[in-house]
C-alpha positions as a printed NumPy array, in Angstrom:
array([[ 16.268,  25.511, -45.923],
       [ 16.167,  27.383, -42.538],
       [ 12.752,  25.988, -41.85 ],
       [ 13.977,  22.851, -43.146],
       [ 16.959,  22.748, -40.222],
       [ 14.205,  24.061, -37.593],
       [ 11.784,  21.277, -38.225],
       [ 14.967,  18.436, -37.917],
       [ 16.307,  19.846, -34.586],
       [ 12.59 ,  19.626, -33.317],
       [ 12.469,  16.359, -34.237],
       [ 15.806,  15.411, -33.191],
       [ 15.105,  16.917, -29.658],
       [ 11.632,  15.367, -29.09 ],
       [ 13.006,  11.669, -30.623],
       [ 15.61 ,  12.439, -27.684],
       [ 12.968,  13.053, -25.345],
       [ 11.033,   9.882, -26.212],
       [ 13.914,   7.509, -25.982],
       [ 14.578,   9.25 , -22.228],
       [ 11.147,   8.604, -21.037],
       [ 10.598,   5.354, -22.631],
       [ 13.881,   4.165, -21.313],
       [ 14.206,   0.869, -18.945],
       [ 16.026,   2.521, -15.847],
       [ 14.401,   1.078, -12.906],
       [ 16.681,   2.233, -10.549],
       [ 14.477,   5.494,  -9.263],
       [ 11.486,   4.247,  -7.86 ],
       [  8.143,   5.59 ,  -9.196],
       [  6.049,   8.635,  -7.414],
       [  3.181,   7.072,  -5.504],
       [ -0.397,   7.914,  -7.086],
       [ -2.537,   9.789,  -4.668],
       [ -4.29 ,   6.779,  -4.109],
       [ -0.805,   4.053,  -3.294],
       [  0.194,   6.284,  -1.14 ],
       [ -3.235,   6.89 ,   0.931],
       [ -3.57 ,   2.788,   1.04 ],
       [  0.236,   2.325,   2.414],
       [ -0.085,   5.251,   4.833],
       [ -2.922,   3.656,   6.031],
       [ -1.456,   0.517,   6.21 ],
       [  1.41 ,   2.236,   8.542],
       [ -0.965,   3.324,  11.539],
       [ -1.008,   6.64 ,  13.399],
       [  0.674,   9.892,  12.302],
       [  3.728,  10.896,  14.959],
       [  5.486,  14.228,  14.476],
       [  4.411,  14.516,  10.954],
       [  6.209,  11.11 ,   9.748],
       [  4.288,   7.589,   9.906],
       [  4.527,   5.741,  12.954],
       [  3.807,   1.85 ,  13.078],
       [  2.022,   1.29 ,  15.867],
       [  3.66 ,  -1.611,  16.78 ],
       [  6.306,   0.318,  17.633],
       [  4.545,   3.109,  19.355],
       [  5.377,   2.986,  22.613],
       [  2.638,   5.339,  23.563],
       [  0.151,   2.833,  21.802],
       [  1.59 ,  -0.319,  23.232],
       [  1.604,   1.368,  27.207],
       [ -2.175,   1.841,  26.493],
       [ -2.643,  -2.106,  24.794],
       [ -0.516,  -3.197,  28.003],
       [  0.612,  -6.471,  25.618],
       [  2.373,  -9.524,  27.535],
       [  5.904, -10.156,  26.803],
       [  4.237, -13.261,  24.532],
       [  1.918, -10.811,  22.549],
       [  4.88 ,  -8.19 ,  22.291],
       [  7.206, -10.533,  20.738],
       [  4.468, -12.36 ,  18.406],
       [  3.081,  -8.682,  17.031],
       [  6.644,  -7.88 ,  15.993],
       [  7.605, -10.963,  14.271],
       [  4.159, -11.257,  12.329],
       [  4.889,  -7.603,  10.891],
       [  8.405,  -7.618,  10.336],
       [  7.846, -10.88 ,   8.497],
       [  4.701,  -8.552,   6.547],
       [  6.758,  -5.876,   6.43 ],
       [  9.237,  -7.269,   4.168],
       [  6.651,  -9.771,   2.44 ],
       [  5.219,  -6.059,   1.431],
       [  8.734,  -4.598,   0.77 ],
       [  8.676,  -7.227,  -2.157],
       [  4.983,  -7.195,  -3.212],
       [  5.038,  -3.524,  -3.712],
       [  8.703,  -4.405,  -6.117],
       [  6.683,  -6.872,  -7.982],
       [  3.92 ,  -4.704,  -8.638],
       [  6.29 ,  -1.732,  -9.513],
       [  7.775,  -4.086, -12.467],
       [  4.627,  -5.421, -13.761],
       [  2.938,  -2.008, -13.684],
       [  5.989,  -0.631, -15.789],
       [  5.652,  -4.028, -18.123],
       [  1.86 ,  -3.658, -18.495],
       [  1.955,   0.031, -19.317],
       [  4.885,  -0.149, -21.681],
       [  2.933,  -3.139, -23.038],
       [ -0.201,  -0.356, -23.896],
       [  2.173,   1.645, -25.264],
       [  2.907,  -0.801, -28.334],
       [  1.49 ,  -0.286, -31.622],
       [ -0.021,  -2.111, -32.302],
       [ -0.756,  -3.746, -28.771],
       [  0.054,  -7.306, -28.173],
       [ -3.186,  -8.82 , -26.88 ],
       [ -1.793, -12.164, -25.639],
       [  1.251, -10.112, -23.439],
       [ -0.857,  -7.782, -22.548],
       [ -3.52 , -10.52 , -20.884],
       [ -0.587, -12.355, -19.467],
       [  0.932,  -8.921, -18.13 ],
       [ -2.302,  -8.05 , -16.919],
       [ -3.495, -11.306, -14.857],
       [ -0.074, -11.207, -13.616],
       [ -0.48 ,  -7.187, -11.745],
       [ -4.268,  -7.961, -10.638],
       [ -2.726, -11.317,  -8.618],
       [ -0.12 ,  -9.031,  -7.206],
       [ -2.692,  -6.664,  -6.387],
       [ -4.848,  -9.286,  -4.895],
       [ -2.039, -10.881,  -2.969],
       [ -1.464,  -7.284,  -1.004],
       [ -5.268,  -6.938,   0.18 ],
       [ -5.37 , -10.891,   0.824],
       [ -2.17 , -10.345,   3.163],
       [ -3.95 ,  -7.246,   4.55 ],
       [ -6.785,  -8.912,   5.889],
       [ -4.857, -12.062,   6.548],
       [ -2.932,  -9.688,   9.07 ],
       [ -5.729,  -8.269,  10.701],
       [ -7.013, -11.458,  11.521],
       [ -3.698, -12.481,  13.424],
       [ -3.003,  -9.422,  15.031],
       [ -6.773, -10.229,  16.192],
       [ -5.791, -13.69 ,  17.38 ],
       [ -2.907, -12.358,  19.516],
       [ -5.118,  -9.504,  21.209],
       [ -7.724,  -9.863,  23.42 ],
       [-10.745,  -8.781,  23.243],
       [-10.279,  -5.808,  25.043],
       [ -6.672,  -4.933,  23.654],
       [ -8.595,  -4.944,  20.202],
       [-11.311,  -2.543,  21.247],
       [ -8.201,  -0.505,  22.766],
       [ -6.274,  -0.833,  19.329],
       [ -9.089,   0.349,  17.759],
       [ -9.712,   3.562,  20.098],
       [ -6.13 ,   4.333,  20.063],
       [ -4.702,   3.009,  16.323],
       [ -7.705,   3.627,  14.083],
       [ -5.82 ,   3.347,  11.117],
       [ -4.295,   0.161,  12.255],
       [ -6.865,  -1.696,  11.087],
       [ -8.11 ,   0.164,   8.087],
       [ -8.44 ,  -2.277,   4.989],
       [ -8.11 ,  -0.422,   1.499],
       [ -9.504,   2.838,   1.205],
       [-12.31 ,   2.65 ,   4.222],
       [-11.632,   2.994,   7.659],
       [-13.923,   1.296,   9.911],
       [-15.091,   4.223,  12.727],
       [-16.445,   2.585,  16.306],
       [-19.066,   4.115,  18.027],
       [-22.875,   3.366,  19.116],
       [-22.793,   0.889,  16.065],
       [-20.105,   0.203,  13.384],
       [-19.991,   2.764,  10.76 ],
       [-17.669,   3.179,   7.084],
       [-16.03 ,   6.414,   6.298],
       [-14.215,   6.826,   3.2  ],
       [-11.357,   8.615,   2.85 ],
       [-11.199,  11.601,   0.258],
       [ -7.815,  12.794,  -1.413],
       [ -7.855,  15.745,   0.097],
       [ -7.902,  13.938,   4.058],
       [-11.433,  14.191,   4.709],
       [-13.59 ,  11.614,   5.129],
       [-17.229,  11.043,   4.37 ],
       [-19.836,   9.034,   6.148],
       [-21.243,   6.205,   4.011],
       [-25.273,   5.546,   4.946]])
């Protein structure tokens, strides 16, 4: 009987457990993987005083581009407008990561909502590299040549795109970052 009343509270306290962490409260927002949160650092620019810096707003980087009034003005609209084009991207992908994972979690799994799910997060996930690089090549349009080459000296990680980071020297070369911050030549 004892072992009876042991095994039920068990039970009872892991069923409790289950219906927590399967529960649909979205107002907390997820813990960044390792990886997310190497790709939006990176994204960000140069480390200042320990906190991400965007080096748009670097005054120390902008000083060294020496950016007309014009280039000043079209920089910060094109990445306050990708800014908050992100700000909703990375909400989107939050969802349909929760969706697609929850969807796994069926038994037995729904193969047609779990394709649909899935297309769904990889367009999302495409859409954030596609704006990336879509970026890159107007902040190149607004720079000169030289102002580039500067960004690149001063802002490497200004213009990183995924997980490499392009390094400049005697001729182009890809590093990749590792989790732990180091980074590895590729031949």
């Amino acid at each position: 009987m004892v072992h009876a009343r042991c095994i039920l509270a068990v039970a009872a306290v892991g069923s409790g457990l289950l219906c927590l962490g399967c529960s649909q409260d979205t107002s907390r927002d997820p813990v960044p993987t390792a990886g997310e949160e190497l790709h939006e650092k990176a994204a960000e620019g140069p480390q200042s005083d320990g906190q991400n810096a965007q080096w748009w707003r670097d005054e120390a980087i902008l000083a060294e581009l020496q950016l007309t009034e014009d280039q000043l003005r079209a920089i910060h609209t094109l990445m306050d407008e990708t800014t908050r084009h992100e700000a909703d991207q990375r909400q989107r992908e939050r969802q349909l990561s929760m969706s697609y994972l929850r969807t796994l979690a069926q038994d037995p799994v729904d193969p047609a909502v779990e394709d649909r799910i899935g297309e769904r997060l990889i367009e999302v996930l495409s859409e954030r590299s596609r704006l990336r690089i879509e970026n890159l090549r107007s902040v190149r349009e607004i720079l000169t040549g030289e102002q580039w080459q500067k960004l690149w000296e001063v802002a490497p990680r200004a213009l990183q795109i995924g997980r490499y980071r392009v390094v400049r020297g005697p001729r182009v070369s890809l590093t990749a970052e590792q989790p732990d911050g180091t980074t590895t030549t590729d031949p």
